[in-house]
Short mmCIF file of C-alpha atoms in Angstrom, two decimals:
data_model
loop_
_atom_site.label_atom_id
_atom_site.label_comp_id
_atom_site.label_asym_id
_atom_site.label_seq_id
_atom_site.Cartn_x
_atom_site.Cartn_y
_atom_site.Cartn_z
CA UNK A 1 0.00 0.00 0.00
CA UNK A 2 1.49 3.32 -0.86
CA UNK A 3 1.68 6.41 1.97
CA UNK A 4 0.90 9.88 1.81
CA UNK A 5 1.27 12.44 4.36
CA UNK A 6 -1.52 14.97 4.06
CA UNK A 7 -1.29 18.01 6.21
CA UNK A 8 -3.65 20.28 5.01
CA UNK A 9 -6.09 23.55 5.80
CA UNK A 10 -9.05 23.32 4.23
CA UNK A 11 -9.96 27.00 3.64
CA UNK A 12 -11.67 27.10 0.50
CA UNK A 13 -15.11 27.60 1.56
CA UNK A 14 -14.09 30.82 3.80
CA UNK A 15 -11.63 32.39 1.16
CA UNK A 16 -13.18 35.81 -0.30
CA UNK A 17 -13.52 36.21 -4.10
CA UNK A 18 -10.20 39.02 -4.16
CA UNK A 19 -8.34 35.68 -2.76
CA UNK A 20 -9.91 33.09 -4.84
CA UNK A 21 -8.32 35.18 -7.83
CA UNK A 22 -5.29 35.36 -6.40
CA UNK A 23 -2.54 32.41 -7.39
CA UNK A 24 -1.24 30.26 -5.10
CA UNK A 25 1.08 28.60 -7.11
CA UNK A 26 3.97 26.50 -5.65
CA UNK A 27 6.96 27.82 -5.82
CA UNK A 28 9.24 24.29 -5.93
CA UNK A 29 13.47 24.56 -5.95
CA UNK A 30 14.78 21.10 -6.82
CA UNK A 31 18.48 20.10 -6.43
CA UNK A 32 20.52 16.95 -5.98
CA UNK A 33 20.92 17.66 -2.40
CA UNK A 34 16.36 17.27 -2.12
CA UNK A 35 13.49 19.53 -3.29
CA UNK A 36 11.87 22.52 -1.27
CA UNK A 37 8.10 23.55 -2.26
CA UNK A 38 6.46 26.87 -0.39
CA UNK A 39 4.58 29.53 -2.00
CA UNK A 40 7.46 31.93 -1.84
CA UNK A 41 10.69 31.30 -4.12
CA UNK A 42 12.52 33.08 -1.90
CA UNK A 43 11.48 30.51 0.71
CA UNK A 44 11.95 27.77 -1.74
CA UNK A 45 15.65 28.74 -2.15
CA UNK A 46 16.77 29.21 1.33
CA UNK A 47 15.68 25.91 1.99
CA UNK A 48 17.31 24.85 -0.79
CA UNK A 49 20.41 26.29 -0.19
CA UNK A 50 20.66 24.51 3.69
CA UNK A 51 19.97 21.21 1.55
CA UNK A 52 23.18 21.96 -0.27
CA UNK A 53 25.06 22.32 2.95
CA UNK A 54 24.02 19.22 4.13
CA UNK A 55 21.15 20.14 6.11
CA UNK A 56 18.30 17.94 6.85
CA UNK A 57 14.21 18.45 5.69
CA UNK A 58 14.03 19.59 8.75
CA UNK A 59 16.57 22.32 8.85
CA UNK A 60 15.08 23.14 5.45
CA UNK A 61 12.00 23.30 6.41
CA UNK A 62 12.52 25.64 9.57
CA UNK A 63 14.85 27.96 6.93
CA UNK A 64 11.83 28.51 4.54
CA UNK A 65 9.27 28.68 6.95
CA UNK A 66 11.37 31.50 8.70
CA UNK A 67 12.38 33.15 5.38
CA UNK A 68 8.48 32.74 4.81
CA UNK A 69 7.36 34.89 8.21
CA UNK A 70 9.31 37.56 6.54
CA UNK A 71 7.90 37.11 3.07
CA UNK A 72 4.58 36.85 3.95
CA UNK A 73 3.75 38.52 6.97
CA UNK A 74 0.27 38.23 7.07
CA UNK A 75 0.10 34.05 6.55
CA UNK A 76 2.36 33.02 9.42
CA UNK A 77 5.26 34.15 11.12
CA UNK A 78 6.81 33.47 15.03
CA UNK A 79 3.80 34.76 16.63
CA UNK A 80 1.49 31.77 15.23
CA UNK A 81 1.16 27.85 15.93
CA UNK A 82 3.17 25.19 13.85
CA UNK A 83 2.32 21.46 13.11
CA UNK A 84 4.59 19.24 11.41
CA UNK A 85 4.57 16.15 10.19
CA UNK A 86 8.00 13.88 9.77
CA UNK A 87 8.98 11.01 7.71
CA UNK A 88 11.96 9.46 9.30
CA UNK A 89 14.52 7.58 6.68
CA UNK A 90 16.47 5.58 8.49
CA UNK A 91 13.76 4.62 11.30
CA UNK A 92 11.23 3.87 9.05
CA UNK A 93 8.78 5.98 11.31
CA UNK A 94 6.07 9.07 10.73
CA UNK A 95 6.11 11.24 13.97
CA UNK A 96 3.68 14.06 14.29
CA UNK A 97 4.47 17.51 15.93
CA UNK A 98 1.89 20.01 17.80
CA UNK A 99 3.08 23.40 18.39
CA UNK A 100 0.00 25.27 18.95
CA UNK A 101 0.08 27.41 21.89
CA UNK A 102 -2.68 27.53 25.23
CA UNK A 103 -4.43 30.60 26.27
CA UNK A 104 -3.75 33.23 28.59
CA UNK A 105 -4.40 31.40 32.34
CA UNK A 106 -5.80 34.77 33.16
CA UNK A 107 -7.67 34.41 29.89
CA UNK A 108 -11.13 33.31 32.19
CA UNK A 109 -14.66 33.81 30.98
CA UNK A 110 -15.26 35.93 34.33
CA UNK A 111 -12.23 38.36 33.26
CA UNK A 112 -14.05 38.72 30.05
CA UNK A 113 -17.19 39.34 31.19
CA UNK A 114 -16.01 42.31 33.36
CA UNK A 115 -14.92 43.53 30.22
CA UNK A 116 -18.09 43.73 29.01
CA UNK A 117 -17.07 41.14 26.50
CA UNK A 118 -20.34 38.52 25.35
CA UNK A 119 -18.60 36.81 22.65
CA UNK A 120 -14.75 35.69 21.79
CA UNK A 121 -13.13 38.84 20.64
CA UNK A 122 -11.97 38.01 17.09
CA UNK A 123 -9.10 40.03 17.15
CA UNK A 124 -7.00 42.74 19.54
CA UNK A 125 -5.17 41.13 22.16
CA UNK A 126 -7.97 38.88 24.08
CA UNK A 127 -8.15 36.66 20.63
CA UNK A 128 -4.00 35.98 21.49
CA UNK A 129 -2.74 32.75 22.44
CA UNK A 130 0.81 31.82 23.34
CA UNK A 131 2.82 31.54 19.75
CA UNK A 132 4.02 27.91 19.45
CA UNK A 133 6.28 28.53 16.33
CA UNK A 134 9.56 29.06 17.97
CA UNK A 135 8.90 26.08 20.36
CA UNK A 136 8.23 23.80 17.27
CA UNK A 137 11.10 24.59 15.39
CA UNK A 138 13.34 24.00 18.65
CA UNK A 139 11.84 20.52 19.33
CA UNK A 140 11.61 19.49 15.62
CA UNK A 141 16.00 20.81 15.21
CA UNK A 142 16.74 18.82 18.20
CA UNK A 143 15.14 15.52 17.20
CA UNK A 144 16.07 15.83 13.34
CA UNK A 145 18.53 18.96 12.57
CA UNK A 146 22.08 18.54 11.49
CA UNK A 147 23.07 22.15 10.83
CA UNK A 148 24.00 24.21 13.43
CA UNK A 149 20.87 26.24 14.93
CA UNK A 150 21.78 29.61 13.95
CA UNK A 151 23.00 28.77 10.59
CA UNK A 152 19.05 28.11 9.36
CA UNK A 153 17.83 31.82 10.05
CA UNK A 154 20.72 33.69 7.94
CA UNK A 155 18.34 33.65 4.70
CA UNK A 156 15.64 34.93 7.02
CA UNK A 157 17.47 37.35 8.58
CA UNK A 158 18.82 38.94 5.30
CA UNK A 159 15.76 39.42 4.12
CA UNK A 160 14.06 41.18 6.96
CA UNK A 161 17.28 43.41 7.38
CA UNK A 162 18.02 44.37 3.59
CA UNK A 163 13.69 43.80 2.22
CA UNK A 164 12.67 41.68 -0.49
CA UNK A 165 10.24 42.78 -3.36
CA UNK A 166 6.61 42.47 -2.62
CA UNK A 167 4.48 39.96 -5.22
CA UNK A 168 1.31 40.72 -6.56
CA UNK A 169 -0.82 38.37 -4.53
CA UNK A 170 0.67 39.43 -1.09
CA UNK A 171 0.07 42.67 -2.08
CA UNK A 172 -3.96 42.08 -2.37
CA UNK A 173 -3.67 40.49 0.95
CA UNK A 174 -1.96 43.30 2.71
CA UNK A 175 -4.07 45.76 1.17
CA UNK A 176 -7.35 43.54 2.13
CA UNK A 177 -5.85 44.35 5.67
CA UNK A 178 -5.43 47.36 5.54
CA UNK A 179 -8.45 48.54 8.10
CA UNK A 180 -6.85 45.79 11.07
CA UNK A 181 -3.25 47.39 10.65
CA UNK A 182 -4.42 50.87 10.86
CA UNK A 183 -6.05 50.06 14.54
CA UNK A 184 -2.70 49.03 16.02
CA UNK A 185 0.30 52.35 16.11
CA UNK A 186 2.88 49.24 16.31
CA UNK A 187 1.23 47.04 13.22
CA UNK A 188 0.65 50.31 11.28
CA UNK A 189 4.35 51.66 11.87
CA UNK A 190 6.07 48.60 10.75
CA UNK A 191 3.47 47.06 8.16
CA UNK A 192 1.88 50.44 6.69
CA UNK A 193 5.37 52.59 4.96
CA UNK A 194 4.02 55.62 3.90
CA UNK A 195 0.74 55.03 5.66
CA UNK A 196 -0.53 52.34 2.83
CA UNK A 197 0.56 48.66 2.11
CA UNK A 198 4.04 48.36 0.26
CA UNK A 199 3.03 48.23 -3.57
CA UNK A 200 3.99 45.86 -5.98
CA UNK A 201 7.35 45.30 -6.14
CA UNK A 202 8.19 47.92 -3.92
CA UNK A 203 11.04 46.89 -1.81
CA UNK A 204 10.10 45.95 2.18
CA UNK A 205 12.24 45.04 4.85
CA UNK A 206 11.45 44.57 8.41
CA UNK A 207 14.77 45.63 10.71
CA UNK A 208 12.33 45.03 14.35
CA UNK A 209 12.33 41.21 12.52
CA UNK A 210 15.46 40.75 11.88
CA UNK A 211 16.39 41.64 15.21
CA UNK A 212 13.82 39.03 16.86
CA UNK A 213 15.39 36.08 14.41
CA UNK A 214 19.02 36.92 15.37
CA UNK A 215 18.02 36.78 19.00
CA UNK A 216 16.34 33.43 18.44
CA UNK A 217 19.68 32.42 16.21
CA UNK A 218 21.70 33.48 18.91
CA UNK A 219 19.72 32.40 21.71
CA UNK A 220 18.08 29.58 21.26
CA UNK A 221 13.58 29.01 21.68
CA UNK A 222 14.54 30.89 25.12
CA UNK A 223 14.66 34.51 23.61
CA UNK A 224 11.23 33.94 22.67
CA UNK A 225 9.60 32.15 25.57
CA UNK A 226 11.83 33.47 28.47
CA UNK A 227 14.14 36.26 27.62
CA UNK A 228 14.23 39.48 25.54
CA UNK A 229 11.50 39.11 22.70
CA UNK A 230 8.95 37.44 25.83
CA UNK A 231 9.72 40.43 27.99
CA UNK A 232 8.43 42.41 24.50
CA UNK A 233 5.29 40.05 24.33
CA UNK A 234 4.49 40.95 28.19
CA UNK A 235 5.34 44.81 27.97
CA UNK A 236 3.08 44.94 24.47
CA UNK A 237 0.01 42.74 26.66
CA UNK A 238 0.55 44.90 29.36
CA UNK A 239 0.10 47.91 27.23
CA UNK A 240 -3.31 46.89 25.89
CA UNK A 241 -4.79 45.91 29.10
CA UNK A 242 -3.79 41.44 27.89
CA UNK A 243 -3.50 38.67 30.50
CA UNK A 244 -0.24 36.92 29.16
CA UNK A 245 1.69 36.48 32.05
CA UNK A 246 5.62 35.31 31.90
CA UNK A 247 4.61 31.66 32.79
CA UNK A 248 1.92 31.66 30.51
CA UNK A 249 5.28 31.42 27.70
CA UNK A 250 8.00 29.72 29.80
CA UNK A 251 6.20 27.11 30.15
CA UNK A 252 4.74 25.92 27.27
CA UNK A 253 5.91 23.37 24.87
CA UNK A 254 5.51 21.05 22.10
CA UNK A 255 3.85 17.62 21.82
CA UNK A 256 4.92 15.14 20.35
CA UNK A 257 2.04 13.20 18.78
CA UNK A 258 0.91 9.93 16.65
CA UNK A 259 -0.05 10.79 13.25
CA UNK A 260 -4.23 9.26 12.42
CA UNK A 261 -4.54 7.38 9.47
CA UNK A 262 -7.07 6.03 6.99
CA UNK A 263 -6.91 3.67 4.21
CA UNK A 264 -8.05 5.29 1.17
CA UNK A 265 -7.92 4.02 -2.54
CA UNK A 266 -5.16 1.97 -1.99
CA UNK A 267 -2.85 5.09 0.00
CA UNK A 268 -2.66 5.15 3.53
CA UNK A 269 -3.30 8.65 4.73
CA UNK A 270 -1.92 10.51 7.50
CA UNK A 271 -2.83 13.42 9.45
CA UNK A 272 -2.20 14.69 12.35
CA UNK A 273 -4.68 13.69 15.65
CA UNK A 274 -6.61 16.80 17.33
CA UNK A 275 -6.72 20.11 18.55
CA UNK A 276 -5.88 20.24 14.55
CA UNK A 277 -8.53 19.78 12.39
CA UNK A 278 -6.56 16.81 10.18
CA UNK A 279 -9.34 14.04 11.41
CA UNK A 280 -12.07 16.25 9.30
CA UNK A 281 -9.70 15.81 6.73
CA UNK A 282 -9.43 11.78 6.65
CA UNK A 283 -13.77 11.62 7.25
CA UNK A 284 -13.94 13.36 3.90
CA UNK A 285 -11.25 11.00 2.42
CA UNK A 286 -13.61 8.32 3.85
CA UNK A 287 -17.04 9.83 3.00
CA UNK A 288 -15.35 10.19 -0.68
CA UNK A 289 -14.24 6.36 -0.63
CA UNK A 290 -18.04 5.87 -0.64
CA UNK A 291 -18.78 7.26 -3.86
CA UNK A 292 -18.71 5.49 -7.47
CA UNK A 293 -16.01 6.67 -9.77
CA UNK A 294 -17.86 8.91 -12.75
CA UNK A 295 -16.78 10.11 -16.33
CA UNK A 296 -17.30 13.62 -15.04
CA UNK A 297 -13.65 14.09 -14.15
CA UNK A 298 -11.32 15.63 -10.89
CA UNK A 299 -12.58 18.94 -11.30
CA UNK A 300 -16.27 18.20 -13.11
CA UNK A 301 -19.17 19.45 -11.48
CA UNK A 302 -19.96 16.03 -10.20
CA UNK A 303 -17.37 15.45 -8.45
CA UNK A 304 -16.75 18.98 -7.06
CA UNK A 305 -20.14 18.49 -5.84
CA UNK A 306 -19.66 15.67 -4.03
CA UNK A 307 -16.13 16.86 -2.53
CA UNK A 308 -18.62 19.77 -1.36
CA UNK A 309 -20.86 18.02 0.42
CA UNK A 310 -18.32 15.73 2.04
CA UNK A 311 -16.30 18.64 3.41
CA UNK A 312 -19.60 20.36 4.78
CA UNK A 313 -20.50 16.67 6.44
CA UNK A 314 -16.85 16.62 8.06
CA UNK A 315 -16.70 20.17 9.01
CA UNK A 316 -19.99 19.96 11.05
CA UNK A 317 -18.38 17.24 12.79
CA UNK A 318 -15.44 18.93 13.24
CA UNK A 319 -16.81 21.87 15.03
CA UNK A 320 -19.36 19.52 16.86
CA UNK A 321 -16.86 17.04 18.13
CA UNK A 322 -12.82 18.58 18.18
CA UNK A 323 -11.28 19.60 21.28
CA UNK A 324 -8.15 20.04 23.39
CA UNK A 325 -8.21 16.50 24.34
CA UNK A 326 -6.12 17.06 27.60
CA UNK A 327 -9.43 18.70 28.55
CA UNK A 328 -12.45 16.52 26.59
CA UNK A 329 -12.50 12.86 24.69
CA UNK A 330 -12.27 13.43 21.22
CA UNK A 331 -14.49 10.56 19.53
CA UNK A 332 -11.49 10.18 16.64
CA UNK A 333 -12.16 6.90 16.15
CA UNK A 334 -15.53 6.55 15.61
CA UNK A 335 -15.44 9.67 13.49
CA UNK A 336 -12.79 7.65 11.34
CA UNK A 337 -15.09 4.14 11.44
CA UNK A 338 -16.02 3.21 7.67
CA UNK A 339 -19.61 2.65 8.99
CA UNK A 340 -19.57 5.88 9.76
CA UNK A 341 -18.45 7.36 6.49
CA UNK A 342 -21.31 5.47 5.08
CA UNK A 343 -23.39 6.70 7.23
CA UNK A 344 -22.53 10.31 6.52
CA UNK A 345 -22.24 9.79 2.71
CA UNK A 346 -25.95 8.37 2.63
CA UNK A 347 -26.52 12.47 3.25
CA UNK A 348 -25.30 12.97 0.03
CA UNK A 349 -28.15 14.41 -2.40
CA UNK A 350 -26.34 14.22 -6.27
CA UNK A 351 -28.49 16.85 -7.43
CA UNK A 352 -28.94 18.82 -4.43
CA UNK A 353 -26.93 21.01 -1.90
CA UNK A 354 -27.43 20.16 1.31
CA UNK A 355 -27.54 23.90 3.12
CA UNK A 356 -27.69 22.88 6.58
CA UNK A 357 -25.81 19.77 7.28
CA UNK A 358 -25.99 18.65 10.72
CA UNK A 359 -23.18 16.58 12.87
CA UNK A 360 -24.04 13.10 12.99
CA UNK A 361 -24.66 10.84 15.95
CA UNK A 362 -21.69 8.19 17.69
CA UNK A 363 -21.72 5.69 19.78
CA UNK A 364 -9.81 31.24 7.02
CA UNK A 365 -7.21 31.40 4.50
CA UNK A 366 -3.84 32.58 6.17
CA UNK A 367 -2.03 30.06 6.55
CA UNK A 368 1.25 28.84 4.65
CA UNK A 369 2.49 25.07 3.98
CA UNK A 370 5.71 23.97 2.77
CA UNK A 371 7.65 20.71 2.33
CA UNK A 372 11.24 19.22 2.37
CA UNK A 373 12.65 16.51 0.75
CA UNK A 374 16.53 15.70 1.60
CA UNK A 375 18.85 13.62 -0.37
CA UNK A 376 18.24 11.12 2.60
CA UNK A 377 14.23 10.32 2.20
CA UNK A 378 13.79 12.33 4.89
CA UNK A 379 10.47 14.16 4.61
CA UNK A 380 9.08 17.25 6.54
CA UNK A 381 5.31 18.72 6.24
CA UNK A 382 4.84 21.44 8.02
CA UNK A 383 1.69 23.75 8.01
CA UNK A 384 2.20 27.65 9.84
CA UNK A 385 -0.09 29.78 10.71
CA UNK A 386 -1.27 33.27 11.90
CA UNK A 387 -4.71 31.58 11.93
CA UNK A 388 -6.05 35.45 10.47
CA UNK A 389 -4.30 38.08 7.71
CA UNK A 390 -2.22 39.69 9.99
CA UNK A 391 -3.58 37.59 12.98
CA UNK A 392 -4.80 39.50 15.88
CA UNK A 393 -3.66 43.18 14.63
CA UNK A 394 -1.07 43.48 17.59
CA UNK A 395 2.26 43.89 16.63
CA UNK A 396 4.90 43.20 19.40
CA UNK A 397 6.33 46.17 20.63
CA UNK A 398 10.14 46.52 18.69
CA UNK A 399 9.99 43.15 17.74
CA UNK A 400 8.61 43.48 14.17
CA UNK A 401 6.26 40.35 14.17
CA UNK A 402 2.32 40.22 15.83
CA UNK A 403 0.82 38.02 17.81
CA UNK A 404 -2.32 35.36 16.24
CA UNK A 405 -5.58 35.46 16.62
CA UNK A 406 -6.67 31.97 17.15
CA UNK A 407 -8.56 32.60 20.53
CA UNK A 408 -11.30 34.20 18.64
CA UNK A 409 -11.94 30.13 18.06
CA UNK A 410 -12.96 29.59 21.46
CA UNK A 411 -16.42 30.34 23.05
CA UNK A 412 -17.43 31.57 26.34
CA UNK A 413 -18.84 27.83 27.24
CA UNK A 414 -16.00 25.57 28.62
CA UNK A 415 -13.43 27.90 29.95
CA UNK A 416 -10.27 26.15 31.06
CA UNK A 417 -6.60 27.99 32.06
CA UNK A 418 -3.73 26.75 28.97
CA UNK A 419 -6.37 25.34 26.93
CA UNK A 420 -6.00 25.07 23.55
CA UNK A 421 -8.04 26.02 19.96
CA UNK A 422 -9.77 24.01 17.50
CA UNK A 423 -6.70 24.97 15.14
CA UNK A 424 -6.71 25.34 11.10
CA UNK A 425 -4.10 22.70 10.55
#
C-alpha cells in the first residue's frame, strides 16, 4: 500500500472572491541535495540552499518557513502555531508535531465578562494565544537537525534586514488588511510605509524582525519564551490591558504526537490527531471512498459536488466534536469508522446542496504550507499559521512580528486555564 502524508487547511469555503483570484502557485526549488516547495521562491531557495550544505528536511524546512514569516507577513510568522509532520529515513517511522500554543491562564470567561465582553473577541489582544512557532522549530532541530541552529535563520534574517520585493498576490492580501493594521500604532508603523501597504514590487524590509530572528539564532527558543523578545510580548500585553503572564510562555511546549490514518484508494493517509482539524480531513477521504467513480472528471461538477458536500459533512463534525483532548474525549475513532463514512455519505443528495448539514450521531485562509525533501528520504510537512491576515492586529512592541488570533476560536462555554483552539491545521 502506498503512503501519503496529508497536512492540510481546508480554507476554500471561507476564502473571499479578491483571494480566490489570487494564485497560489507552488513555488518548488529542486536540487541533488532534495526539493523545497512553499509559496514563496525566496522561501523555496533558502531551503534549498541549507539542503546543499548538508542540512536535513528539517533544517530546510525551519529555513523557509522563517524566510516565509518575513515574506509573507500576514500568513504566518513566530507569533502563530506550527504542526509538522515527519517522515523518518532511516527509522522507518512518521512522527507528528503540535506546536500550537494555550491561552492566557488569566484568559477566564469571568475576566471577560467584566470587560463587558459577550462573545470571543476576534481580534486585539484577548483573541492571542501563546505563539508555538519558535517552540516547534526548537523541538523538531533537536530531534532531526544537522546544521547548526543559527546557521538556518541567515536567509531569514537577510531578508528582513536588507527587504525583499513584494508579489502581486501578497500585495492584495496586505491591502485587504489594511483597516486591522491601521487600529494598532505598532502594526501600522512597521506594516503600513508611507501610511498604505508596500506596492507591488516595492522593496520591504522589516529591521524590528530581523532583530527578533538573530536573538532566536543566537539564543536559542529561550529569547522567545523566556528572555528578551517574551519580555516584548508581556510589555506589548501589558500595554493593551492582555492577560499573558511570563509563565503563561515559559512554560509551554511542544507535543509530540501519533499521526491518524485512513486507508483510502489503496494510500494510507496521515494526518495529524486533534486540537488540529486533520481528522475532518481523513472523514472526507472516507465519506469520498463511498462514492462510485464517474466520467465527469477531478474537477467536473460532479465530483466537485460531491467533494462539497463531504467537506460540509466533516466540518460539522469537526466543530461539533474537536477539542483540546487534555481537557475533553475526542471521539477520533468513531469519526474515522467506515460505517460511519457510510453513514454520513448516505446524506449525500447528487443533485442537491445540502444547506444545513448537521453533525451526525456516535456511539480562514492565512495560513502557509511547505515541504522538504533531503537527499536522505527524509520528509518534513509542516503547516504555519497566523490563523487570520495579519492575525490578531497586535504587533509586538520593537519586535517586528504580531501576535495570532486563534482565541477568537474559542467560546465563552467551557473555559479552562492553557487550553487550547480548535486549530486550522
Amino acid at each position: 500500500m502506498r503512503s501519503a502524508i496529508l497536512l492540510t487547511s481546508f480554507v476554500l469555503l471561507a476564502m473571499s472572491v479578491s483571494a480566490q483570484e489570487r494564485s497560489y502557485g507552488r513555488s518548488m526549488v529542486i536540487n541533488d541535495h532534495g526539493i523545497v516547495a512553499t509559496s514563496h521562491v525566496l522561501a523555496s531557495q533558502a531551503g534549498a540552499q541549507i539542503l546543499a550544505r548538508g542540512g536535513s528536511a528539517i533544517d530546510a524546512a525551519i529555513a523557509a518557513n522563517a524566510v516565509l514569516g518575513v515574506t509573507e507577513p500576514m500568513m504566518n510568522g513566530i507569533g502563530g502555531d506550527l504542526f509538522l509532520i515527519y517522515w523518518d529515513a532511516k527509522s522507518g517511522k512518521l512522527y507528528g508535531l503540535n506546536a500550537s500554543g494555550w491561552a492566557p491562564r488569566g484568559l477566564s470567561i469571568d475576566f471577560l465578562k467584566k470587560q463587558g465582553i459577550t462573545a470571543m473577541p476576534q481580534d486585539g489582544i484577548h483573541s492571542v494565544t501563546v505563539p508555538g512557532t519558535v517552540e516547534g522549530w526548537s523541538q523538531a532541530h533537536k530531534r532531526f537537525g544537522k546544521l547548526p541552529w543559527k546557521e538556518i535563520f541567515g536567509p531569514a534574517i537577510y531578508y528582513a534586514e536588507h527587504g525583499y520585493p513584494v508579489p502581486e498576490f501578497i500585495h492584495g492580501y496586505w491591502a485587504d488588511s489594511l483597516d486591522k493594521l491601521k487600529q494598532a500604532s505598532e502594526a501600522q508603523r512597521i506594516y503600513l510605509p508611507h501610511g498604505k501597504p508596500p506596492e507591488i514590487g516595492e522593496m520591504f524590509s522589516n529591521p524590528d524582525l530581523a532583530k527578533a530572528l538573530l536573538l532566536i539564532a543566537q539564543k536559542g527558543r529561550d529569547a522567545f519564551y523566556r528572555g528578551e523578545i517574551a519580555q516584548a510580548i508581556l510589555k506589548t500585553s501589558a500595554a493593551l490591558w492582555g492577560t499573558m503572564q511570563a509563565d503563561d510562555l515559559a512554560e509551554f511546549s511542544a507535543e509530540w504526537v501519533e499521526p491518524l490514518s485512513i486507508d483510502y484508494r489503496g494510500w494510507k493517509v496521515y494526518e495529524l490527531p486533534p486540537n488540529g482539524q486533520g481528522m475532518a480531513a481523513l472523514e472526507m477521504l472516507n465519506i469520498m471512498a463511498t462514492q462510485p467513480p464517474n466520467n465527469d472528471g477531478p474537477q467536473g461538477a460532479v465530483e466537485l459536488h460531491k467533494k462539497i458536500e463531504a467537506m460540509k459533512l466533516a466540518y460539522t463534525d469537526l466543530y461539533r466534536y474537536n477539542a483540546d483532548p487534555r481537557f475533553a474525549k475526542v471521539p477520533v475513532k468513531g469519526l474515522l469508522a467506515k460505517d460511519y463514512a457510510e453513514q454520513r455519505a448516505a446524506l449525500i443528495n447528487p443533485d442537491k446542496a445540502n444547506c444545513a448539514p448537521v453533525n451526525g450521531n456516535l456511539a480562514k485562509s492565512d495560513t502557509t504550507y511547505l515541504a522538504a525533501v533531503d537527499k536522505d528520504g527524509n520528509i518534513a510537512s509542516l503547516i504555519q499559521s497566523n490563523y487570520d491576515s495579519f492575525g490578531s492586529g497586535v504587533a509586538v512592541l520593537g519586535m517586528g512580528f504580531v501576535l495570532q488570533d486563534r482565541g477568537g476560536l474559542f467560546t465563552l462555554a467551557f473555559p479552562r486555564s492553557w487550553k487550547k483552539t480548535i486549530s486550522t491545521a
